[in-house]
PDB file of C-alpha atoms in Angstrom:
ATOM      1  CA  GLN A   1     -11.912   3.995  14.813  1.00  0.00           C
ATOM      2  CA  VAL A   2      -9.725   3.723  11.720  1.00  0.00           C
ATOM      3  CA  GLN A   3     -11.258   1.703   8.915  1.00  0.00           C
ATOM      4  CA  LEU A   4      -9.600   0.673   5.664  1.00  0.00           C
ATOM      5  CA  VAL A   5     -11.389  -0.919   2.712  1.00  0.00           C
ATOM      6  CA  GLU A   6      -9.435  -2.105  -0.321  1.00  0.00           C
ATOM      7  CA  ASN A   7     -10.736  -2.532  -3.860  1.00  0.00           C
ATOM      8  CA  GLY A   8      -9.327  -3.193  -7.273  1.00  0.00           C
ATOM      9  CA  GLY A   9      -7.738  -6.600  -7.056  1.00  0.00           C
ATOM     10  CA  GLY A  10      -8.246  -9.195  -9.736  1.00  0.00           C
ATOM     11  CA  SER A  11      -6.575 -11.378 -12.315  1.00  0.00           C
ATOM     12  CA  VAL A  12      -4.335 -10.064 -15.051  1.00  0.00           C
ATOM     13  CA  GLU A  13      -1.744 -11.423 -17.455  1.00  0.00           C
ATOM     14  CA  ALA A  14       1.926 -10.701 -16.975  1.00  0.00           C
ATOM     15  CA  GLY A  15       2.788  -7.277 -18.324  1.00  0.00           C
ATOM     16  CA  GLY A  16      -0.641  -5.914 -17.522  1.00  0.00           C
ATOM     17  CA  SER A  17      -1.732  -3.256 -15.054  1.00  0.00           C
ATOM     18  CA  LEU A  18      -4.062  -2.931 -12.098  1.00  0.00           C
ATOM     19  CA  ARG A  19      -4.916  -0.084  -9.762  1.00  0.00           C
ATOM     20  CA  LEU A  20      -5.746  -0.812  -6.159  1.00  0.00           C
ATOM     21  CA  SER A  21      -7.610   1.650  -3.997  1.00  0.00           C
ATOM     22  CA  CYS A  22      -8.110   1.890  -0.267  1.00  0.00           C
ATOM     23  CA  ALA A  23     -10.803   4.043   1.302  1.00  0.00           C
ATOM     24  CA  ALA A  24      -9.566   5.280   4.663  1.00  0.00           C
ATOM     25  CA  SER A  25     -11.720   6.713   7.425  1.00  0.00           C
ATOM     26  CA  GLY A  26     -11.265   7.643  11.054  1.00  0.00           C
ATOM     27  CA  ILE A  27      -7.701   8.990  10.856  1.00  0.00           C
ATOM     28  CA  THR A  28      -7.757  12.142  12.956  1.00  0.00           C
ATOM     29  CA  SER A  29      -4.055  12.707  13.626  1.00  0.00           C
ATOM     30  CA  SER A  30      -2.269  15.527  11.826  1.00  0.00           C
ATOM     31  CA  THR A  31       0.526  13.199  10.775  1.00  0.00           C
ATOM     32  CA  TYR A  32       0.066   9.700   9.410  1.00  0.00           C
ATOM     33  CA  CYS A  33       1.452   7.050   7.126  1.00  0.00           C
ATOM     34  CA  LEU A  34      -0.472   4.886   4.683  1.00  0.00           C
ATOM     35  CA  ALA A  35       0.946   1.771   3.144  1.00  0.00           C
ATOM     36  CA  TRP A  36       0.512  -1.214   0.892  1.00  0.00           C
ATOM     37  CA  PHE A  37       1.757  -4.617   1.991  1.00  0.00           C
ATOM     38  CA  ARG A  38       1.449  -7.966   0.285  1.00  0.00           C
ATOM     39  CA  GLN A  39       1.605 -11.540   1.439  1.00  0.00           C
ATOM     40  CA  THR A  40       1.665 -14.964  -0.152  1.00  0.00           C
ATOM     41  CA  PRO A  41       0.968 -18.208   1.723  1.00  0.00           C
ATOM     42  CA  GLY A  42       3.898 -19.319   3.828  1.00  0.00           C
ATOM     43  CA  LYS A  43       5.742 -16.013   3.524  1.00  0.00           C
ATOM     44  CA  GLU A  44       5.979 -12.967   5.745  1.00  0.00           C
ATOM     45  CA  ARG A  45       4.005  -9.881   4.918  1.00  0.00           C
ATOM     46  CA  GLU A  46       6.101  -7.551   2.752  1.00  0.00           C
ATOM     47  CA  GLY A  47       5.892  -3.786   2.776  1.00  0.00           C
ATOM     48  CA  ILE A  48       6.010  -2.527  -0.798  1.00  0.00           C
ATOM     49  CA  ALA A  49       4.847   1.082  -0.879  1.00  0.00           C
ATOM     50  CA  GLN A  50       4.217   3.802   1.694  1.00  0.00           C
ATOM     51  CA  ILE A  51       3.207   7.447   1.733  1.00  0.00           C
ATOM     52  CA  ASP A  52       2.787   9.979   4.497  1.00  0.00           C
ATOM     53  CA  HIS A  53       0.677  13.105   5.028  1.00  0.00           C
ATOM     54  CA  GLU A  54       3.360  15.220   3.280  1.00  0.00           C
ATOM     55  CA  ASP A  55       3.446  12.849   0.290  1.00  0.00           C
ATOM     56  CA  ASN A  56       6.860  11.492   1.169  1.00  0.00           C
ATOM     57  CA  THR A  57       7.048   8.010  -0.307  1.00  0.00           C
ATOM     58  CA  ALA A  58       8.988   4.812   0.103  1.00  0.00           C
ATOM     59  CA  LEU A  59       9.021   1.871  -2.289  1.00  0.00           C
ATOM     60  CA  ALA A  60      10.465  -1.611  -2.088  1.00  0.00           C
ATOM     61  CA  GLU A  61      13.219  -2.358  -4.594  1.00  0.00           C
ATOM     62  CA  SER A  62      11.102  -5.144  -6.071  1.00  0.00           C
ATOM     63  CA  VAL A  63       8.452  -2.683  -7.287  1.00  0.00           C
ATOM     64  CA  LYS A  64      10.440   0.465  -8.078  1.00  0.00           C
ATOM     65  CA  GLY A  65       9.821   1.634 -11.611  1.00  0.00           C
ATOM     66  CA  ARG A  66       6.620  -0.428 -11.870  1.00  0.00           C
ATOM     67  CA  PHE A  67       4.393   0.573  -8.938  1.00  0.00           C
ATOM     68  CA  THR A  68       3.309   4.049  -7.883  1.00  0.00           C
ATOM     69  CA  ILE A  69       1.673   4.990  -4.602  1.00  0.00           C
ATOM     70  CA  SER A  70      -0.488   8.072  -4.355  1.00  0.00           C
ATOM     71  CA  ARG A  71      -3.359   9.466  -2.350  1.00  0.00           C
ATOM     72  CA  ASP A  72      -6.352  11.707  -2.770  1.00  0.00           C
ATOM     73  CA  SER A  73      -6.365  13.621   0.492  1.00  0.00           C
ATOM     74  CA  ALA A  74      -9.754  15.212  -0.224  1.00  0.00           C
ATOM     75  CA  LYS A  75     -11.425  11.821  -0.665  1.00  0.00           C
ATOM     76  CA  ASN A  76      -9.219   9.950   1.832  1.00  0.00           C
ATOM     77  CA  ILE A  77      -8.340   7.321  -0.762  1.00  0.00           C
ATOM     78  CA  LEU A  78      -4.999   5.598  -1.142  1.00  0.00           C
ATOM     79  CA  TYR A  79      -3.988   4.187  -4.523  1.00  0.00           C
ATOM     80  CA  LEU A  80      -1.450   1.706  -5.821  1.00  0.00           C
ATOM     81  CA  GLN A  81      -0.927   1.806  -9.564  1.00  0.00           C
ATOM     82  CA  MET A  82       0.742  -1.419 -10.627  1.00  0.00           C
ATOM     83  CA  ASN A  83       2.233  -1.613 -14.111  1.00  0.00           C
ATOM     84  CA  ASN A  84       4.234  -4.303 -15.884  1.00  0.00           C
ATOM     85  CA  LEU A  85       2.953  -6.886 -13.436  1.00  0.00           C
ATOM     86  CA  LYS A  86       4.911 -10.093 -12.983  1.00  0.00           C
ATOM     87  CA  VAL A  87       3.838 -13.542 -11.858  1.00  0.00           C
ATOM     88  CA  ASP A  88       5.814 -12.936  -8.651  1.00  0.00           C
ATOM     89  CA  ASP A  89       3.496 -10.032  -7.833  1.00  0.00           C
ATOM     90  CA  THR A  90       0.699 -12.517  -7.164  1.00  0.00           C
ATOM     91  CA  ALA A  91      -0.344 -12.018  -3.542  1.00  0.00           C
ATOM     92  CA  MET A  92      -2.967 -10.727  -1.184  1.00  0.00           C
ATOM     93  CA  TYR A  93      -2.523  -6.972  -0.989  1.00  0.00           C
ATOM     94  CA  TYR A  94      -3.307  -5.104   2.215  1.00  0.00           C
ATOM     95  CA  CYS A  95      -3.755  -1.432   2.971  1.00  0.00           C
ATOM     96  CA  ALA A  96      -2.405  -0.221   6.314  1.00  0.00           C
ATOM     97  CA  ALA A  97      -2.404   2.986   8.333  1.00  0.00           C
ATOM     98  CA  GLU A  98      -0.417   4.371  11.231  1.00  0.00           C
ATOM     99  CA  PRO A  99      -1.393   7.637  12.955  1.00  0.00           C
ATOM    100  CA  TRP A 100       1.254  10.058  14.254  1.00  0.00           C
ATOM    101  CA  CYS A 101       3.756   8.888  11.689  1.00  0.00           C
ATOM    102  CA  ARG A 102       6.023  10.315   9.017  1.00  0.00           C
ATOM    103  CA  LEU A 103       8.394   8.647   6.592  1.00  0.00           C
ATOM    104  CA  LEU A 104      12.076   9.387   6.944  1.00  0.00           C
ATOM    105  CA  ARG A 105      14.653   9.046   4.165  1.00  0.00           C
ATOM    106  CA  SER A 106      12.293   6.871   2.083  1.00  0.00           C
ATOM    107  CA  VAL A 107      12.673   4.019   4.552  1.00  0.00           C
ATOM    108  CA  LEU A 108       9.854   1.497   4.637  1.00  0.00           C
ATOM    109  CA  ARG A 109       8.220   1.217   8.038  1.00  0.00           C
ATOM    110  CA  VAL A 110       7.085  -2.101   9.485  1.00  0.00           C
ATOM    111  CA  ASP A 111       4.880  -0.923  12.359  1.00  0.00           C
ATOM    112  CA  PHE A 112       1.302  -0.248  11.292  1.00  0.00           C
ATOM    113  CA  SER A 113      -1.621  -0.459  13.666  1.00  0.00           C
ATOM    114  CA  TYR A 114      -4.575  -0.609  11.300  1.00  0.00           C
ATOM    115  CA  TRP A 115      -5.180  -3.002   8.423  1.00  0.00           C
ATOM    116  CA  GLY A 116      -7.713  -3.599   5.706  1.00  0.00           C
ATOM    117  CA  GLN A 117      -9.173  -6.967   4.839  1.00  0.00           C
ATOM    118  CA  GLY A 118      -7.012  -7.427   1.761  1.00  0.00           C
ATOM    119  CA  THR A 119      -7.621  -7.806  -1.947  1.00  0.00           C
ATOM    120  CA  GLN A 120      -6.228 -10.611  -4.101  1.00  0.00           C
ATOM    121  CA  VAL A 121      -4.013  -9.912  -7.099  1.00  0.00           C
ATOM    122  CA  THR A 122      -3.254 -12.823  -9.405  1.00  0.00           C
ATOM    123  CA  VAL A 123      -0.839 -12.464 -12.313  1.00  0.00           C
ATOM    124  CA  SER A 124      -0.702 -15.271 -14.852  1.00  0.00           C
ATOM    125  CA  SER A 125       2.010 -15.997 -17.391  1.00  0.00           C
TER     126      SER A 125
END
């Protein structure tokens, strides 16, 4: 059973930084994708950053140059370093995982089977 547990959310002023982490367990497939999504009330969940088992990455245009996705394969932890945060980045952030997956041509995937419980990020002006 795949389990994902996020940490690191909080409140920060615009221009500040936060690092989210997601502890992943139970992924036994040789290929997989890990991702960060975010959602605000009344809006669809938005994929913002993804990485696969070969460290191929994909980023949404809205976060390029500000957010970095990475993983520690030894510890099975996914990270999202968020710099120069904006008020519009305020959202609930979710970690997601999809076994038997690889990223192609830096295209963000939408189909993920496993989700964490989410962690809130609030950016104030």
